[in-house]
Short mmCIF file of C-alpha atoms and ligand atoms in Angstrom, two decimals:
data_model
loop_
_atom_site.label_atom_id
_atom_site.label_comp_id
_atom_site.label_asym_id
_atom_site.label_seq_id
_atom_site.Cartn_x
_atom_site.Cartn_y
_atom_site.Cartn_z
CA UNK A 1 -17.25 -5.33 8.74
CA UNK A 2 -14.67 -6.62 11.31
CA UNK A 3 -11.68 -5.15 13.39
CA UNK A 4 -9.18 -8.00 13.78
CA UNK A 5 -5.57 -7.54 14.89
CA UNK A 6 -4.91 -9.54 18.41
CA UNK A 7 -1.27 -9.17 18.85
CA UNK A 8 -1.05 -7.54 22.49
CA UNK A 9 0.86 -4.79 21.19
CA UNK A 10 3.07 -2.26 23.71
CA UNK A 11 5.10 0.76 22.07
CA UNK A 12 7.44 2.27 24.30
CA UNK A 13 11.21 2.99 25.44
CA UNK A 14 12.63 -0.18 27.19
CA UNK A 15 9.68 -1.63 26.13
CA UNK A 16 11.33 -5.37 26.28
CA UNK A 17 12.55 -5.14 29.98
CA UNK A 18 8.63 -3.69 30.87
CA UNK A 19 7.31 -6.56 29.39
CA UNK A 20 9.63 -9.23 31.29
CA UNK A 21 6.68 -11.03 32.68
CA UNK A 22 4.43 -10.65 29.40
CA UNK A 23 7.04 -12.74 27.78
CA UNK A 24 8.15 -15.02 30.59
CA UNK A 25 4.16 -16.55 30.85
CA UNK A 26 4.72 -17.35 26.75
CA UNK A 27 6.90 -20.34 27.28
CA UNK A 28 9.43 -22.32 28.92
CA UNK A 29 11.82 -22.73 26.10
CA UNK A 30 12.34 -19.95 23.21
CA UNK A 31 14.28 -19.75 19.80
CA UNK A 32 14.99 -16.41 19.23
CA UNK A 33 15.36 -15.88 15.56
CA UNK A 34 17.30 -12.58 14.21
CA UNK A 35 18.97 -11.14 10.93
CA UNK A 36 22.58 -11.46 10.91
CA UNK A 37 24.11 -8.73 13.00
CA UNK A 38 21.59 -6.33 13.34
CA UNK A 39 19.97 -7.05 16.82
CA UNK A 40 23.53 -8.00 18.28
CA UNK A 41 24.45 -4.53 17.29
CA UNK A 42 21.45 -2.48 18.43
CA UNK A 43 20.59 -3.57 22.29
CA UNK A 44 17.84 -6.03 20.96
CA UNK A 45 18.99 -9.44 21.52
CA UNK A 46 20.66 -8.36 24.51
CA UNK A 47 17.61 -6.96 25.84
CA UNK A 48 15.78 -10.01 24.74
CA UNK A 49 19.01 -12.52 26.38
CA UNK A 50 18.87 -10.88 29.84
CA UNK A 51 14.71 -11.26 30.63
CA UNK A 52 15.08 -14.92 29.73
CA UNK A 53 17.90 -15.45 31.50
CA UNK A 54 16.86 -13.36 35.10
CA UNK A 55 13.43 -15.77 34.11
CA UNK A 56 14.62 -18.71 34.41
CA UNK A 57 13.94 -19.64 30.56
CA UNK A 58 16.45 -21.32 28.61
CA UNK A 59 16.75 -20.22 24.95
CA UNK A 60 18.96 -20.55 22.04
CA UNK A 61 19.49 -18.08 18.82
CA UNK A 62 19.33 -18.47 15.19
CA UNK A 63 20.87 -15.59 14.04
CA UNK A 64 21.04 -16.84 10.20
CA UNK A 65 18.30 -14.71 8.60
CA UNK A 66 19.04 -13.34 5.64
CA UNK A 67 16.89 -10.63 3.70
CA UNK A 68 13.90 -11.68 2.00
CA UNK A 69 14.28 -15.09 3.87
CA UNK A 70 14.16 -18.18 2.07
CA UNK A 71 11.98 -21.36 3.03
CA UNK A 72 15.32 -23.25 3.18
CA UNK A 73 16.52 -20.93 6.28
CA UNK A 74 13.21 -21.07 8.01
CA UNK A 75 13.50 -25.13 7.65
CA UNK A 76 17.14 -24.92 8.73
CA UNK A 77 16.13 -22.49 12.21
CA UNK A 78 13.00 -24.86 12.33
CA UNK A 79 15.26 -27.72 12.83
CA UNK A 80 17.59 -25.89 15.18
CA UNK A 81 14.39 -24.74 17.35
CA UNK A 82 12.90 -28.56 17.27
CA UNK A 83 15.96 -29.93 18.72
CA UNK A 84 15.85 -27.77 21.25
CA UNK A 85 12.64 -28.38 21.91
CA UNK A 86 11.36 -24.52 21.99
CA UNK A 87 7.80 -24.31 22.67
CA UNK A 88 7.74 -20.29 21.63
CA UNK A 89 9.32 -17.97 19.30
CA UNK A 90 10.68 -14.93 19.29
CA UNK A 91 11.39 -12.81 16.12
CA UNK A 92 14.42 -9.76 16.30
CA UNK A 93 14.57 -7.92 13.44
CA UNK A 94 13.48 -6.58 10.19
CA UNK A 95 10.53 -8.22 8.88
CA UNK A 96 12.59 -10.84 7.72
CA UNK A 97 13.82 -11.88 11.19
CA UNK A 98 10.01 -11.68 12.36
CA UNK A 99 8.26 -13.13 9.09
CA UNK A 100 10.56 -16.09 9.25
CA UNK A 101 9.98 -16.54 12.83
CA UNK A 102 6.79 -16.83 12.25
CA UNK A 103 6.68 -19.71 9.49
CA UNK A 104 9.59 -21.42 11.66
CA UNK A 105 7.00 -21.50 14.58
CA UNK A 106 4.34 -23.33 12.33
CA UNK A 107 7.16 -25.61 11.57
CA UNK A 108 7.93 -26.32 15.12
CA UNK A 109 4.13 -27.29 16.03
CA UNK A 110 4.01 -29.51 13.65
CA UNK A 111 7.42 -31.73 13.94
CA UNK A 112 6.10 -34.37 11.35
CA UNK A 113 6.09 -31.93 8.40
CA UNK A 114 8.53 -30.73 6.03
CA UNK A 115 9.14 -27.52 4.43
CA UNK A 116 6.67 -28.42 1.78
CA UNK A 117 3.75 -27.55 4.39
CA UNK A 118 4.62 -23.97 4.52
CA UNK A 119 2.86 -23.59 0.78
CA UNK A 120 0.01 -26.44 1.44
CA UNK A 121 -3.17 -25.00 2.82
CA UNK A 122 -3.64 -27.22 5.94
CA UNK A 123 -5.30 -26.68 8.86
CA UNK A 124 -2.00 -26.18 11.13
CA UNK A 125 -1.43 -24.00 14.02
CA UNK A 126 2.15 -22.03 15.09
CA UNK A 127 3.64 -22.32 18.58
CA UNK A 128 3.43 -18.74 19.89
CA UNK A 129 5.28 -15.94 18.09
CA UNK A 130 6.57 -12.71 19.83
CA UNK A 131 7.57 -10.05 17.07
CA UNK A 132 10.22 -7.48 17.96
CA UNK A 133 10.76 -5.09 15.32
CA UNK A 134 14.08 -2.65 14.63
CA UNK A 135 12.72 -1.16 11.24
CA UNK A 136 10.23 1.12 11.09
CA UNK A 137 8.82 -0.22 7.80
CA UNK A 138 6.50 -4.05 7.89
CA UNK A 139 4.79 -3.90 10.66
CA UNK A 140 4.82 -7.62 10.54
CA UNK A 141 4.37 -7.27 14.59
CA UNK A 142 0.71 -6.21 14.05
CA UNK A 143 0.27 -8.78 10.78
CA UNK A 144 -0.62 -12.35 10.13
CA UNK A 145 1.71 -12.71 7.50
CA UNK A 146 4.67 -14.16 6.32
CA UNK A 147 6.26 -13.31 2.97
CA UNK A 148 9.02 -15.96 1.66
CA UNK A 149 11.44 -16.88 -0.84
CA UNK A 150 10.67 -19.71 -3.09
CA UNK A 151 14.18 -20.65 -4.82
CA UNK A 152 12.16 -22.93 -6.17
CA UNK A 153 9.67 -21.21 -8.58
CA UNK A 154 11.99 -17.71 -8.25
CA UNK A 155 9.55 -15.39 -6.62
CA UNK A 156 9.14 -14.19 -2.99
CA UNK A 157 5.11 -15.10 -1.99
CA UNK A 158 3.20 -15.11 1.19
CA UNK A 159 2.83 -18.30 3.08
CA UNK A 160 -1.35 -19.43 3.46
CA UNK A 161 -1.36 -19.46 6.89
CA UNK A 162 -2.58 -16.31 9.40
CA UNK A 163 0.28 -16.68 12.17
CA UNK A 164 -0.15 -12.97 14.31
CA UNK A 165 2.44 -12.25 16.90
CA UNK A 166 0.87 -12.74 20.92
CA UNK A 167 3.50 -10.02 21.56
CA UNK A 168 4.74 -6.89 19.96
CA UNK A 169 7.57 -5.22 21.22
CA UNK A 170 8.23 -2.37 19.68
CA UNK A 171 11.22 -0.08 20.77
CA UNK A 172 12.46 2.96 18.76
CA UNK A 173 16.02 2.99 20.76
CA UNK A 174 16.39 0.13 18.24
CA UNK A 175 16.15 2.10 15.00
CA UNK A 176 18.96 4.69 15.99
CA UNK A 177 21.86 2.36 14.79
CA UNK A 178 19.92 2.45 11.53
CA UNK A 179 21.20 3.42 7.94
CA UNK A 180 19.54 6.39 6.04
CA UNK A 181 18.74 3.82 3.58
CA UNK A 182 17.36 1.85 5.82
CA UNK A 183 14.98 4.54 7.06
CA UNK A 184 14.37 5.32 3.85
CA UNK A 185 13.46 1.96 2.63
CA UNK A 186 11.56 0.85 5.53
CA UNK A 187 9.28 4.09 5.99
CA UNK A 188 8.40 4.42 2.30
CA UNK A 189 7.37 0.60 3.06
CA UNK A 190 5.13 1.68 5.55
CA UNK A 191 3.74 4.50 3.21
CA UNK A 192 2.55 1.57 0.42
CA UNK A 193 1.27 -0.19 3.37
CA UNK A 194 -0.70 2.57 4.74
CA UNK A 195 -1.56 3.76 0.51
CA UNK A 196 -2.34 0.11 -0.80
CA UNK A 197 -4.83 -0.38 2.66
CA UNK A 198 -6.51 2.82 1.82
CA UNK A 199 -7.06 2.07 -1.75
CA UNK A 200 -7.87 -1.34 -1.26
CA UNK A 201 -10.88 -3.80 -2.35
CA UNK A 202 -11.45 -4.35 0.86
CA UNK A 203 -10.93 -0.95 2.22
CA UNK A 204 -13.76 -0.22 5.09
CA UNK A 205 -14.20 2.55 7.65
CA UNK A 206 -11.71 0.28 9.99
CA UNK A 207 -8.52 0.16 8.27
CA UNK A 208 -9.09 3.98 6.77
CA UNK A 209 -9.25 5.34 10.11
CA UNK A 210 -5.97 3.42 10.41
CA UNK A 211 -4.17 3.71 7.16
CA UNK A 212 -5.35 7.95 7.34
CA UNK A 213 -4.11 8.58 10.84
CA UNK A 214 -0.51 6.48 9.81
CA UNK A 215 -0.31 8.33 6.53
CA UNK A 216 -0.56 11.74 8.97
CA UNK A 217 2.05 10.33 11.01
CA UNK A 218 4.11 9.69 8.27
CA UNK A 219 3.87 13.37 7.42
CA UNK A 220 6.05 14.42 10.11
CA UNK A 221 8.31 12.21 9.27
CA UNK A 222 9.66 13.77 6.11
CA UNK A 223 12.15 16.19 7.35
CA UNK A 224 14.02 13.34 8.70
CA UNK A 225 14.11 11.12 5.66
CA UNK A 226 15.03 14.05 3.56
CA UNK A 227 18.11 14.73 5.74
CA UNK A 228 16.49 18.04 6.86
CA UNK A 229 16.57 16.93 10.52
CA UNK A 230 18.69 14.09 12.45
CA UNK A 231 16.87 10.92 14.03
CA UNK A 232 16.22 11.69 17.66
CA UNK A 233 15.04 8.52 19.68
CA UNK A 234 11.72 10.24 19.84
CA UNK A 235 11.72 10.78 16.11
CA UNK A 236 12.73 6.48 16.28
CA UNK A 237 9.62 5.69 18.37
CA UNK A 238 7.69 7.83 16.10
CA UNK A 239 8.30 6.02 12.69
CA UNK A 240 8.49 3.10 14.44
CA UNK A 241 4.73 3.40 15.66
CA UNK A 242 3.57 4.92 11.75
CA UNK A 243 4.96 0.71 10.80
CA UNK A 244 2.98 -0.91 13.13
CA UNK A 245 0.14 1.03 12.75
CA UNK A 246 0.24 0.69 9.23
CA UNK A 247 0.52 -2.66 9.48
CA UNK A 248 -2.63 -3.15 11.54
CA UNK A 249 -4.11 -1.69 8.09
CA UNK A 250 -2.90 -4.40 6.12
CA UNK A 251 -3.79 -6.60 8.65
CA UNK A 252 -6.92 -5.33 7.96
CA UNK A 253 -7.02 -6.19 3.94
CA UNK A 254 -3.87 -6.95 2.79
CA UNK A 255 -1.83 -4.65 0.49
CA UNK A 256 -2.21 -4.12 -3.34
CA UNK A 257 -0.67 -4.16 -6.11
CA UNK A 258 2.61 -2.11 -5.57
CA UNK A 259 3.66 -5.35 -3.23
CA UNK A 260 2.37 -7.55 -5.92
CA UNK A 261 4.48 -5.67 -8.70
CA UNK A 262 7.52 -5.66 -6.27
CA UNK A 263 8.16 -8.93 -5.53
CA UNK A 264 10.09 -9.71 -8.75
CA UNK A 265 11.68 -6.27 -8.33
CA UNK A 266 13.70 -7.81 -5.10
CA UNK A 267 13.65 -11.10 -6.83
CA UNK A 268 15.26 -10.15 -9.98
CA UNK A 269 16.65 -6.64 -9.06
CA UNK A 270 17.95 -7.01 -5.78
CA UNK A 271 15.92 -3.92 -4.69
CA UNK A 272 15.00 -3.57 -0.94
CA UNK A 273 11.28 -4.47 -0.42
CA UNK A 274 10.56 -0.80 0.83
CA UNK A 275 12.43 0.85 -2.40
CA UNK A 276 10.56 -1.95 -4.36
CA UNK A 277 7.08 -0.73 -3.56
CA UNK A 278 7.42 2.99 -3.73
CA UNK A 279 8.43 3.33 -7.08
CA UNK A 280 5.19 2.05 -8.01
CA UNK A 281 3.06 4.08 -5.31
CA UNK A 282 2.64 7.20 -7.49
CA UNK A 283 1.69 5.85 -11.11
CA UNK A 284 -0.86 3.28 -9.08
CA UNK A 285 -2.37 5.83 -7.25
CA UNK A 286 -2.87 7.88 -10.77
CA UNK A 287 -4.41 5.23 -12.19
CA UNK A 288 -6.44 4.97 -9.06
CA UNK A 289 -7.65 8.36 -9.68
CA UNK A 290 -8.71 7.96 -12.65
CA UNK A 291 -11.85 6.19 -11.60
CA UNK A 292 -11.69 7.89 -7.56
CA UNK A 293 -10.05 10.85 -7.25
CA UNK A 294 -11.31 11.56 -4.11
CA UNK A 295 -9.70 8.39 -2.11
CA UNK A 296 -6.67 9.51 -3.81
CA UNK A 297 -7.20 13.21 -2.53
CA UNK A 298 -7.65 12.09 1.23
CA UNK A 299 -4.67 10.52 1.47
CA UNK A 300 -2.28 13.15 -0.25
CA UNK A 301 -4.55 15.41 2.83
CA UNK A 302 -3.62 13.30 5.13
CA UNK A 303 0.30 13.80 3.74
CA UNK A 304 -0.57 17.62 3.71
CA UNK A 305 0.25 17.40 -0.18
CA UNK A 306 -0.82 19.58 -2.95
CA UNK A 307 -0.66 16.62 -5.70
CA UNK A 308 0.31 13.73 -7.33
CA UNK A 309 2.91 15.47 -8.66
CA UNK A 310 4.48 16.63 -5.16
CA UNK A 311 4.25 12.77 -3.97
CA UNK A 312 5.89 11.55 -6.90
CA UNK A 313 8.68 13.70 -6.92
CA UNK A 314 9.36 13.28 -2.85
CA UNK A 315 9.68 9.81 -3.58
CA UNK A 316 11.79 9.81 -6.77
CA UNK A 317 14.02 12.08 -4.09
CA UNK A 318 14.10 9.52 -1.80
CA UNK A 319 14.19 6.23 -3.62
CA UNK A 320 15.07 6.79 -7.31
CA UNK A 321 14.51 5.10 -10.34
CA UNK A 322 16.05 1.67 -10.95
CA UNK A 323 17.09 0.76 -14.81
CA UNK A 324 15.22 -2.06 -16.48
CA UNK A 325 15.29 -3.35 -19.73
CA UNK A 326 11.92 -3.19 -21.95
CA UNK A 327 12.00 -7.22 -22.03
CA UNK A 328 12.50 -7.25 -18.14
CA UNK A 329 9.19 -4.90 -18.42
CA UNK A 330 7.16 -6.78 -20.26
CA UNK A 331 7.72 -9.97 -18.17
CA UNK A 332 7.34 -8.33 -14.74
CA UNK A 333 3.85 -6.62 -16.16
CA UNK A 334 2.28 -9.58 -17.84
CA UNK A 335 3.11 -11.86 -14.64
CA UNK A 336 1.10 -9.54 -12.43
CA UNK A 337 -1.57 -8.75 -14.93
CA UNK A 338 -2.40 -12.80 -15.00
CA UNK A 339 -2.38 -13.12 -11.33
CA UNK A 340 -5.88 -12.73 -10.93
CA UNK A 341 -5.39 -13.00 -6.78
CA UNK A 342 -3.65 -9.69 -7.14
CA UNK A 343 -6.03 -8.04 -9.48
CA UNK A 344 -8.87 -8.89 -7.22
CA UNK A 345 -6.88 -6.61 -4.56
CA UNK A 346 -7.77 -3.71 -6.69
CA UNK A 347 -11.41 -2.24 -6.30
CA UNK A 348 -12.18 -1.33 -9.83
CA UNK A 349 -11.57 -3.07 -13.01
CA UNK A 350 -8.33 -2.80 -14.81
CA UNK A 351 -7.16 -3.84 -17.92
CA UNK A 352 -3.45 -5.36 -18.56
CA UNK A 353 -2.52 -1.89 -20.48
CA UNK A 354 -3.19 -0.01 -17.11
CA UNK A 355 -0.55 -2.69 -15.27
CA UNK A 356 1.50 -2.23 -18.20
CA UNK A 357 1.46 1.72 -17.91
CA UNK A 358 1.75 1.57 -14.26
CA UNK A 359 5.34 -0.34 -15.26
CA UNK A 360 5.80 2.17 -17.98
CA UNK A 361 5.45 5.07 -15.63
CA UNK A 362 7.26 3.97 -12.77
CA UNK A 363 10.37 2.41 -14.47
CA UNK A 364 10.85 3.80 -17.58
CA UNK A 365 12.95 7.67 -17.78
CA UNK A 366 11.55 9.67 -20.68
P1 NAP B 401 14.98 -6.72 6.59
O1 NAP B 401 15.16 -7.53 5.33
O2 NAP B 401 14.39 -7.40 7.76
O3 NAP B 401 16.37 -6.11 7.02
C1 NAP B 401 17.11 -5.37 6.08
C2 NAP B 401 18.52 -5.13 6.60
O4 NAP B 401 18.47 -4.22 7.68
C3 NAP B 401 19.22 -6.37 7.11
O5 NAP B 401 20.51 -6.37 6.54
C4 NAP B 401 19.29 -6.18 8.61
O6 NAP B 401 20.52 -6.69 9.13
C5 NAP B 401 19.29 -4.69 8.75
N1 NAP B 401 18.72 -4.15 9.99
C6 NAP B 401 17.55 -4.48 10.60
N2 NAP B 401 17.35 -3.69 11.67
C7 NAP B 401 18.41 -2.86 11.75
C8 NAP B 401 18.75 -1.82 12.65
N3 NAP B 401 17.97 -1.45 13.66
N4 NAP B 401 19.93 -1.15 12.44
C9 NAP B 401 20.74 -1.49 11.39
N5 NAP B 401 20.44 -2.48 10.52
C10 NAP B 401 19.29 -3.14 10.70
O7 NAP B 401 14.16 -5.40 6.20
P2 NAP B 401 12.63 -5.03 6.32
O8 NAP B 401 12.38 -4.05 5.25
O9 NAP B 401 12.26 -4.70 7.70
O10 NAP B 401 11.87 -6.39 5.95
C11 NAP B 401 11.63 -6.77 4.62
C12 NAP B 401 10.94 -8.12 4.58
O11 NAP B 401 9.65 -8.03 5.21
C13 NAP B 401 10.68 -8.56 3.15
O12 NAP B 401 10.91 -9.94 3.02
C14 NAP B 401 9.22 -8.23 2.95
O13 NAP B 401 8.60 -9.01 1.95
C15 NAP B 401 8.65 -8.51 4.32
N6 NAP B 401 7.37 -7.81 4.62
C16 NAP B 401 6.48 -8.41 5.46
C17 NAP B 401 5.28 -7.81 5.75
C18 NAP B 401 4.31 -8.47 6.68
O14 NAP B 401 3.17 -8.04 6.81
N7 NAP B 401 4.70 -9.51 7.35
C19 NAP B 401 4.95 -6.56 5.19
C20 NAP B 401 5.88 -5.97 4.34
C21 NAP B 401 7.08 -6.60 4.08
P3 NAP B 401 20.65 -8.11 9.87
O15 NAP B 401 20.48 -9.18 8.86
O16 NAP B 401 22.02 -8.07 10.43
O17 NAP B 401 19.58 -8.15 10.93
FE1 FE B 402 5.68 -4.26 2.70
#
């Protein structure tokens, strides 16, 4: 059994300008890679602008990420960060910004390969990464992992390597300028996280002390995704700790099948990763149940839930029900049922009728 996450990881207000000299002994020359408008808009790049510049470190920004970033943009802000000859990155953002910074700083270690590297399993390293997050939903701060978009063969899929952050950043004065839907999204995100780690094959006493203590977190943060209650900034630093802790319990074992059944969701769809995931959460965890009720007990505990019935219909509150056609179904379901990498993810057997019903259940309006 191991405990492995070894981001150095601070959560606090004006937790970038604490941290000057934590991030001034990274490097001498940094790419700072963000989403599109987002960190210009919330105090993040600035924040991030004025400690290199009172440090004496020259930087320059790539601020062309777009969601569920493609390999083609990370090759694009790879180039941009070689020619400037960064020696660190830093990632501003959504888990795009920061999972792209992180396969752009693989790319920048090794100057001699191209884009096709990012899917080869090769022993490469990552200049350092420093992850900076303004959604409380991937915790891709506290993770090793970096999902992409493959034009190429039309899916979104993790990259093979294990790049984790040195640094994590994480501010909740960044969420504030966020959109409901964006709350929403992003903290049901952090729900599968902290669900699929739970329920996970490899699922040990680490991660479940992890995963249990996020889900109860994530409790008190219903109120404000129902509407019930306005954000406060300590409401902000609140879900934004429930993400990274959840994501030190995937970065623990990974996450399950909801993620695996998403990806063509957002692929397809156009659904936001969080939304993506939590449609599936309730019909996988009564599936789950059916061979250990109990797992599935703790964590609606832990969400001080009566049922599966109470969790389900939160989250058809919150998210909804996307339309899909029964063809759309049956291609989605038999892709993930012959992924056996994905099935392994799940502890007990299951049979491609279960996938199927999980689809069934979670898509399809009676
Ligand atoms: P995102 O795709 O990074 O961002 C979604 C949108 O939110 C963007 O339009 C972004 O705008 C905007 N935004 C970000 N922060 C904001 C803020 N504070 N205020 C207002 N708008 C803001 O969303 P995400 O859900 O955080 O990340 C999803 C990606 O992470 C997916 O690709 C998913 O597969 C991946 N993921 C990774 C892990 C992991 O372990 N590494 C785990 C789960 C998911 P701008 O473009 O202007 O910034
Ligand atoms: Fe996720």
């Amino acid at each position: 059994m191991r405990f492995f996450m070894p981001a150095d990881t601070y959560v606090e207000k004006n937790c970038v300008k604490n941290h000057k000299e934590d991030i001034l002994k990274i490097g001498s020359r940094a790419l700072i890679v963000t989403g599109r408008s987002s960190a210009q808009k919330n105090g993040s790049l600035q924040d991030v602008t004025e400690v290199l510049k009172e440090g004496g470190v020259p930087y320059e920004v790539f601020a062309g990420v777009e969601e569920n970033p493609s390999v083609d943009t990370v090759g694009k802000a790879a180039e941009t960060g070689k020619k400037f000859g960064a020696d660190f990155v830093i990632g501003i953002g959504g888990g795009s910004a920061i999972d792209a910074a992180k396969a752009i700083a693989l790319l920048i270690a090794n100057p001699e390969e191209t884009i096709n590297c990012l899917y080869q399993p090769k022993d490469l390293q990552a200049v350092p990464v420093i992850g900076i997050p303004t959604t409380c939903g991937t915790g891709s701060e506290a993770t090793a992992v970096s999902v992409l978009t493959r034009h190429d063969v039309e899916i979104k899929k993790s990259i093979p390597y294990k790049i984790f952050p040195v640094l994590a950043l994480v501010d909740g004065k960044y969420l504030l300028s966020a959109s409901q839907n964006l709350l929403i999204n992003t903290a049901v995100d952090a729900l599968a996280h902290s669900v699929e780690s739970f329920l996970h094959a490899k699922a040990n006493e680490f991660n479940r002390m992890i995963s249990g203590y996020a889900l109860q977190l994530w409790k008190e943060e219903i109120p404000v995704l129902k509407k019930e209650q306005e954000l406060t900034e300590d409401m902000a630093q609140h879900m934004m700790l429930t993400a990274t802790i959840a994501g030190m319990a995937i970065a623990q074992t990974a996450t399950s099948l909801p993620h695996a059944m998403s990806y063509e969701m957002t692929y397809r769809k156009g659904l936001p990763h969080g939304k993506a995931c939590g449609i599936f959460l309730a019909a996988y965890m009564r599936e789950y149940a059916r061979q250990n009720k109990k797992d599935v007990d703790d964590i609606l505990g832990f969400l001080g839930m009566e049922d599966l019935d109470a969790f389900e219909k939160l989250l058809a509150e919150l998210i909804g029900k996307p339309e899909i056609s029964e063809e759309e179904l049956i291609s989605y379901a038999e892709n993930v049922s012959k992924d056996q990498g994905k099935i392994a993810t799940y502890p007990y057997d299951i049979t491609k009728e279960a996938i199927f019903e999980i689809y069934r259940a979670s898509l399809v309006t009676d």
